[in-house]
PDB file of C-alpha atoms in Angstrom:
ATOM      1  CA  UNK A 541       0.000   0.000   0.000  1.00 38.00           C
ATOM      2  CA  UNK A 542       2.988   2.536   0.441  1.00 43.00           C
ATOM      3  CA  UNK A 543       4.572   1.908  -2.364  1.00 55.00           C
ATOM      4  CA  UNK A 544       0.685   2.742  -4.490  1.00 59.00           C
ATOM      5  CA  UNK A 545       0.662   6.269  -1.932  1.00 63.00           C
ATOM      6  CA  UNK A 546       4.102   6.895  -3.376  1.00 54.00           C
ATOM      7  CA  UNK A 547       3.523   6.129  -6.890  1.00 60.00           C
ATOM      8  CA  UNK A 548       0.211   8.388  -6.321  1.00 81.00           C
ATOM      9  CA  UNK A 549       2.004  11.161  -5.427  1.00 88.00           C
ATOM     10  CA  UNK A 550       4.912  10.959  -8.096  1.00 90.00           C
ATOM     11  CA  UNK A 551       1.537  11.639 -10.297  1.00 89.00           C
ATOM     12  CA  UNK A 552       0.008  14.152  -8.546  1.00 90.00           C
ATOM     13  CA  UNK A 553       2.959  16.422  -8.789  1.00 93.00           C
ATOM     14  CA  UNK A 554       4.006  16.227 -11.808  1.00 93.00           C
ATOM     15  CA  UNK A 555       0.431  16.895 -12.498  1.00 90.00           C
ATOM     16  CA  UNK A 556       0.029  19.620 -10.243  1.00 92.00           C
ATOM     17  CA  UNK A 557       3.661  21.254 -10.727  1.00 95.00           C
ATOM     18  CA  UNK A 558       4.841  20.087 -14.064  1.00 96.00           C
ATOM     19  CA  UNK A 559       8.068  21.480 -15.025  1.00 97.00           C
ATOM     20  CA  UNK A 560       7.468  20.957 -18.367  1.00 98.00           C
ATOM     21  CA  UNK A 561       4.215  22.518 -19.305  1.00 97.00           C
ATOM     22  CA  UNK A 562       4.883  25.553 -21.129  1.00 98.00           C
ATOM     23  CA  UNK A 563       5.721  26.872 -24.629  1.00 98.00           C
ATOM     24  CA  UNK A 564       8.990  26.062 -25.793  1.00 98.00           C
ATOM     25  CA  UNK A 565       9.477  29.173 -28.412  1.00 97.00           C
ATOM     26  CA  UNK A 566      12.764  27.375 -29.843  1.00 97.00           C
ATOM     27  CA  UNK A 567      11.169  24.186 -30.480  1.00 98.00           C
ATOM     28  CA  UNK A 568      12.004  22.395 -33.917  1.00 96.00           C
ATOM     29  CA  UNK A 569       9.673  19.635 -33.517  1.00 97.00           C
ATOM     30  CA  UNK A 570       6.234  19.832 -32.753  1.00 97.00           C
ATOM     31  CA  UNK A 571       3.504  17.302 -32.879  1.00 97.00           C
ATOM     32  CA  UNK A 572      -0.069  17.702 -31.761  1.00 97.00           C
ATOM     33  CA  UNK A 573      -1.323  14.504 -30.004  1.00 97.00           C
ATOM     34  CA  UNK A 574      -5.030  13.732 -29.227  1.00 96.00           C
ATOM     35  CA  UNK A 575      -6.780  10.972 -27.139  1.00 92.00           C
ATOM     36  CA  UNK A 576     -10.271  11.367 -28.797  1.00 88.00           C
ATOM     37  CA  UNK A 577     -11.661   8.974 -26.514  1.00 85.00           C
ATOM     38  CA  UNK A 578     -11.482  11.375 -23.346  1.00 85.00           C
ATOM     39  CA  UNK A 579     -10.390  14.594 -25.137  1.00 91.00           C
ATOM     40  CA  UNK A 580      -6.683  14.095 -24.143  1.00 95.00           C
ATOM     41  CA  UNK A 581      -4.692  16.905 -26.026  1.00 96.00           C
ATOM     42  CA  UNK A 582      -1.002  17.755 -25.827  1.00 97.00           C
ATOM     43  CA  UNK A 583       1.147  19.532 -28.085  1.00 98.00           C
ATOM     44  CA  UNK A 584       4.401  17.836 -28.037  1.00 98.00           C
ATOM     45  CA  UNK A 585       7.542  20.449 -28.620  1.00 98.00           C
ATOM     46  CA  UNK A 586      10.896  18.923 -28.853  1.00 98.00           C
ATOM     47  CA  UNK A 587      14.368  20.843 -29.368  1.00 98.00           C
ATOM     48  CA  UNK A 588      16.458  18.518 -31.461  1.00 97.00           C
ATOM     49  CA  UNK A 589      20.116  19.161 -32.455  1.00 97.00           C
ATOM     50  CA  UNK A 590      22.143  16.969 -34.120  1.00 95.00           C
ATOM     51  CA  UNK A 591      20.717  13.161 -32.009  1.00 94.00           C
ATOM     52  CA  UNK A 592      20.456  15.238 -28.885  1.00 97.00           C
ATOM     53  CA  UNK A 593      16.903  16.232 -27.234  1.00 98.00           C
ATOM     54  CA  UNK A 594      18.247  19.570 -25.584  1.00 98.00           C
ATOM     55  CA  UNK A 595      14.639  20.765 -24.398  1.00 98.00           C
ATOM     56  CA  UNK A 596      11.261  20.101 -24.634  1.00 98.00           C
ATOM     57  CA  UNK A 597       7.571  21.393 -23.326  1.00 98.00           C
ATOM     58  CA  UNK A 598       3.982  20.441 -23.678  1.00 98.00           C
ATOM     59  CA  UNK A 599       1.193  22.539 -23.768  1.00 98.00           C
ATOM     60  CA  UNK A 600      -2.771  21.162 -23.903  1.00 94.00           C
ATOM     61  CA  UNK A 601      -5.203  19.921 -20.978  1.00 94.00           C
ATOM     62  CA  UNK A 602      -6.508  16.474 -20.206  1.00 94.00           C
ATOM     63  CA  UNK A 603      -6.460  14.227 -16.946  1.00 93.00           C
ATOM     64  CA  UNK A 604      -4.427  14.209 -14.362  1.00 93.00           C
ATOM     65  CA  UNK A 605      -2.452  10.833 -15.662  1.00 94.00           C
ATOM     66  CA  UNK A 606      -2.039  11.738 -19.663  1.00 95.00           C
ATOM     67  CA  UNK A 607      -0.405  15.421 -17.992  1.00 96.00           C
ATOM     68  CA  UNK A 608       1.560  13.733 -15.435  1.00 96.00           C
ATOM     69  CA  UNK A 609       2.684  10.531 -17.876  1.00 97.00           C
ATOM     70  CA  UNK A 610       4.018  13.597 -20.759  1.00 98.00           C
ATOM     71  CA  UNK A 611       5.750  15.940 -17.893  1.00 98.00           C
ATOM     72  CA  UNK A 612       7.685  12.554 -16.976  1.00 97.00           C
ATOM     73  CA  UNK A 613       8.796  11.751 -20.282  1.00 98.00           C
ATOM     74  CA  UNK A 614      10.176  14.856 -21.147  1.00 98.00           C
ATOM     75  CA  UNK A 615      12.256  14.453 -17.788  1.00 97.00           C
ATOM     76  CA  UNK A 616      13.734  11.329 -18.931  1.00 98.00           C
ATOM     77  CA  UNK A 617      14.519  12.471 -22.242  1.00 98.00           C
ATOM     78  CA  UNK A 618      15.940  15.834 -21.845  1.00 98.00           C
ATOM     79  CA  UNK A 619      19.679  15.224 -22.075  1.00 98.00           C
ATOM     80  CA  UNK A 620      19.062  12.070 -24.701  1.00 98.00           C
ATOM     81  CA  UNK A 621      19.386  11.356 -27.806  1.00 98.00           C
ATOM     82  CA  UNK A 622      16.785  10.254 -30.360  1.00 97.00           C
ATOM     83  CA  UNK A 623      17.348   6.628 -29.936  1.00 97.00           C
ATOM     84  CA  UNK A 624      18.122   6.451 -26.171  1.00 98.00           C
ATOM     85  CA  UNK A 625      14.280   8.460 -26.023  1.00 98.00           C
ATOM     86  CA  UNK A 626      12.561   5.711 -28.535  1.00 98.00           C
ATOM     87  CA  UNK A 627      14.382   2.949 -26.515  1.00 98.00           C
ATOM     88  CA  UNK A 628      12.479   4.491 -23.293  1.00 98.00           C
ATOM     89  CA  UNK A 629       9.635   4.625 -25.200  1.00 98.00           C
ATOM     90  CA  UNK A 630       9.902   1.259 -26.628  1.00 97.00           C
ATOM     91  CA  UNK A 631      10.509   0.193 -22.668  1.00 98.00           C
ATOM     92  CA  UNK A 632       8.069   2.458 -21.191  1.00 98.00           C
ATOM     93  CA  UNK A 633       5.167   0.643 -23.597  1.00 97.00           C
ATOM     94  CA  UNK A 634       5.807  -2.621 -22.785  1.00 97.00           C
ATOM     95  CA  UNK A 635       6.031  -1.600 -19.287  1.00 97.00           C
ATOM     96  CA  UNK A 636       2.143  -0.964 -19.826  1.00 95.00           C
ATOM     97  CA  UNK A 637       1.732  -3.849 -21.059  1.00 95.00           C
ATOM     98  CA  UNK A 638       3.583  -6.293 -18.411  1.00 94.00           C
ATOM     99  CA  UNK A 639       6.263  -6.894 -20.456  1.00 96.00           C
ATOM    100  CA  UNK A 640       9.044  -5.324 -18.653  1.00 96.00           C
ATOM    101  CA  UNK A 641      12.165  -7.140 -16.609  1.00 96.00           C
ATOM    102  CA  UNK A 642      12.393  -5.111 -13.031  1.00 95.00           C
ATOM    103  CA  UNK A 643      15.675  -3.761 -13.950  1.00 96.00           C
ATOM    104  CA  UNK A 644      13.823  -2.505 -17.219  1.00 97.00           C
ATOM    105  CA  UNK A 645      10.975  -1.104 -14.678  1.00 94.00           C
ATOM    106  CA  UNK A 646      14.056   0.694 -12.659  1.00 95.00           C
ATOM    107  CA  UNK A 647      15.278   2.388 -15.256  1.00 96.00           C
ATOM    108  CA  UNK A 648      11.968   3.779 -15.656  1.00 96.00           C
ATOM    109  CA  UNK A 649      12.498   5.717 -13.175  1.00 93.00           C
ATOM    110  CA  UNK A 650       9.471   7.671 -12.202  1.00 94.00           C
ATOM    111  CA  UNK A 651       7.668   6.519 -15.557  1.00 95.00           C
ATOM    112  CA  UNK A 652       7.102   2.942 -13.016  1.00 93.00           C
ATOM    113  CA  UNK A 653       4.526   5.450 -11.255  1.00 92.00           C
ATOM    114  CA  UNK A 654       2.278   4.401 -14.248  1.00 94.00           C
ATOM    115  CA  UNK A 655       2.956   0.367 -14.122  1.00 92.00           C
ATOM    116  CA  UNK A 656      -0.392  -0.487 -12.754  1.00 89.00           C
ATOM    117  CA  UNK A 657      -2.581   1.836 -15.480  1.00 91.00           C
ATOM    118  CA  UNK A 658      -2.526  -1.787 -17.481  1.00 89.00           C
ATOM    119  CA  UNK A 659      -5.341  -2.801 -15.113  1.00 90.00           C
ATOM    120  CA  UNK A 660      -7.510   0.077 -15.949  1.00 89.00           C
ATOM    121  CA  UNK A 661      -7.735   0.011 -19.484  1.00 90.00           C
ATOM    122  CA  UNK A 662      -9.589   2.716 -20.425  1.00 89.00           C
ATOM    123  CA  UNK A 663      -6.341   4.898 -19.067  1.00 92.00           C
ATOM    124  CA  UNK A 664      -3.732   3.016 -21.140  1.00 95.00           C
ATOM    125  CA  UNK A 665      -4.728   5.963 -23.851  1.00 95.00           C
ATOM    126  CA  UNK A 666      -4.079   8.407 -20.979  1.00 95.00           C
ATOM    127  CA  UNK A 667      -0.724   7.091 -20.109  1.00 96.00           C
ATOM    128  CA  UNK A 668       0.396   6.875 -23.643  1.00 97.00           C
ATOM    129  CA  UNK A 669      -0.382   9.680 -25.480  1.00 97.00           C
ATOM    130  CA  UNK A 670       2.766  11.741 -24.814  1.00 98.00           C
ATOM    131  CA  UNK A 671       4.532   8.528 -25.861  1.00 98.00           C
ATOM    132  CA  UNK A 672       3.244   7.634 -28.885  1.00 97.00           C
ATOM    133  CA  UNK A 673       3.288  11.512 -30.033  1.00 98.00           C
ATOM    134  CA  UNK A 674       6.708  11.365 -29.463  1.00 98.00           C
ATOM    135  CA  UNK A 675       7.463   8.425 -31.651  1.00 97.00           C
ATOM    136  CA  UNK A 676       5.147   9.682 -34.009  1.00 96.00           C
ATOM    137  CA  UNK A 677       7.274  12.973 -34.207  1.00 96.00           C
ATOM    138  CA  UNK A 678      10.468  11.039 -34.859  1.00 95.00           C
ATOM    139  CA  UNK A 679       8.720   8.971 -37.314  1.00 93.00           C
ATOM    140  CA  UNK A 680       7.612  11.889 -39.147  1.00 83.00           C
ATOM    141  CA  UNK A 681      11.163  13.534 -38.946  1.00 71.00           C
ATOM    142  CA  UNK A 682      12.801   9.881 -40.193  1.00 64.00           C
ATOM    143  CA  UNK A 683      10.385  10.275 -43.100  1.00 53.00           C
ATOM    144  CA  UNK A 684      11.055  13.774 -44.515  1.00 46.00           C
TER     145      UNK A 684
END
């Protein structure tokens, strides 16, 4: 049970202070991502240079877990590059999924907060969006 108050509050302050939620003017990736399902909405802003993610923000409104989930993936990828991020990603997915070794689910760092969202299913969308935005912007970039 202390371990579920902790995880609680991991979420409830990066919802309620997020250091991440604000415009990032020198962004050079941006990617709107939207849960339609519960009217999720971030706007994903990533500063890229060279492999490196130097900065990055998110701006929209949803719940409590799909603002908390995006504020704590921009603190683990900050400092990264490209493919270190998609490998968290990659880890942080099948995390949701059970799928994960525990020294996987360590490295998650505060991203583990969200383990247990697999058991609530109509949350998984919640917990993913900033996620699967980010991918989506790297796919995009990959493409061009």
């Amino acid at each position: 049970m202390a371990n579920r108050t902790f995880y609680n509050e991991i979420l409830t302050d990066h919802n309620l202070h997020p250091a991440h939620k604000e415009k990032l003017p020198d962004a050079n990736l941006i990617l709107e991502g939207v849960n339609p399902s519960c009217g999720d909405d971030i706007i994903l802003q990533l500063k890229v240079e060279g492999d490196e993610i130097v900065d990055g923000a998110f701006e929209g409104s949803g719940c409590a877990i799909s603002q908390a989930s995006a504020d704590i993936m921009l603190d683990m990828v900050i400092g990264r590059t490209k493919e270190d991020a998609l490998r968290l990603t990659d880890m942080f997915l099948r995390m949701i999924k059970g799928e994960v070794t525990d020294e996987e689910l360590e490295e998650l760092e505060e991203a583990a907060a969200l383990h247990d969202i697999r058991h609530m299913p109509s949350r998984v969308k919640c917990a993913v969006l900033g996620w699967h935005t980010m991918e989506e912007l790297f796919a995009e970039k990959t493409e061009k």
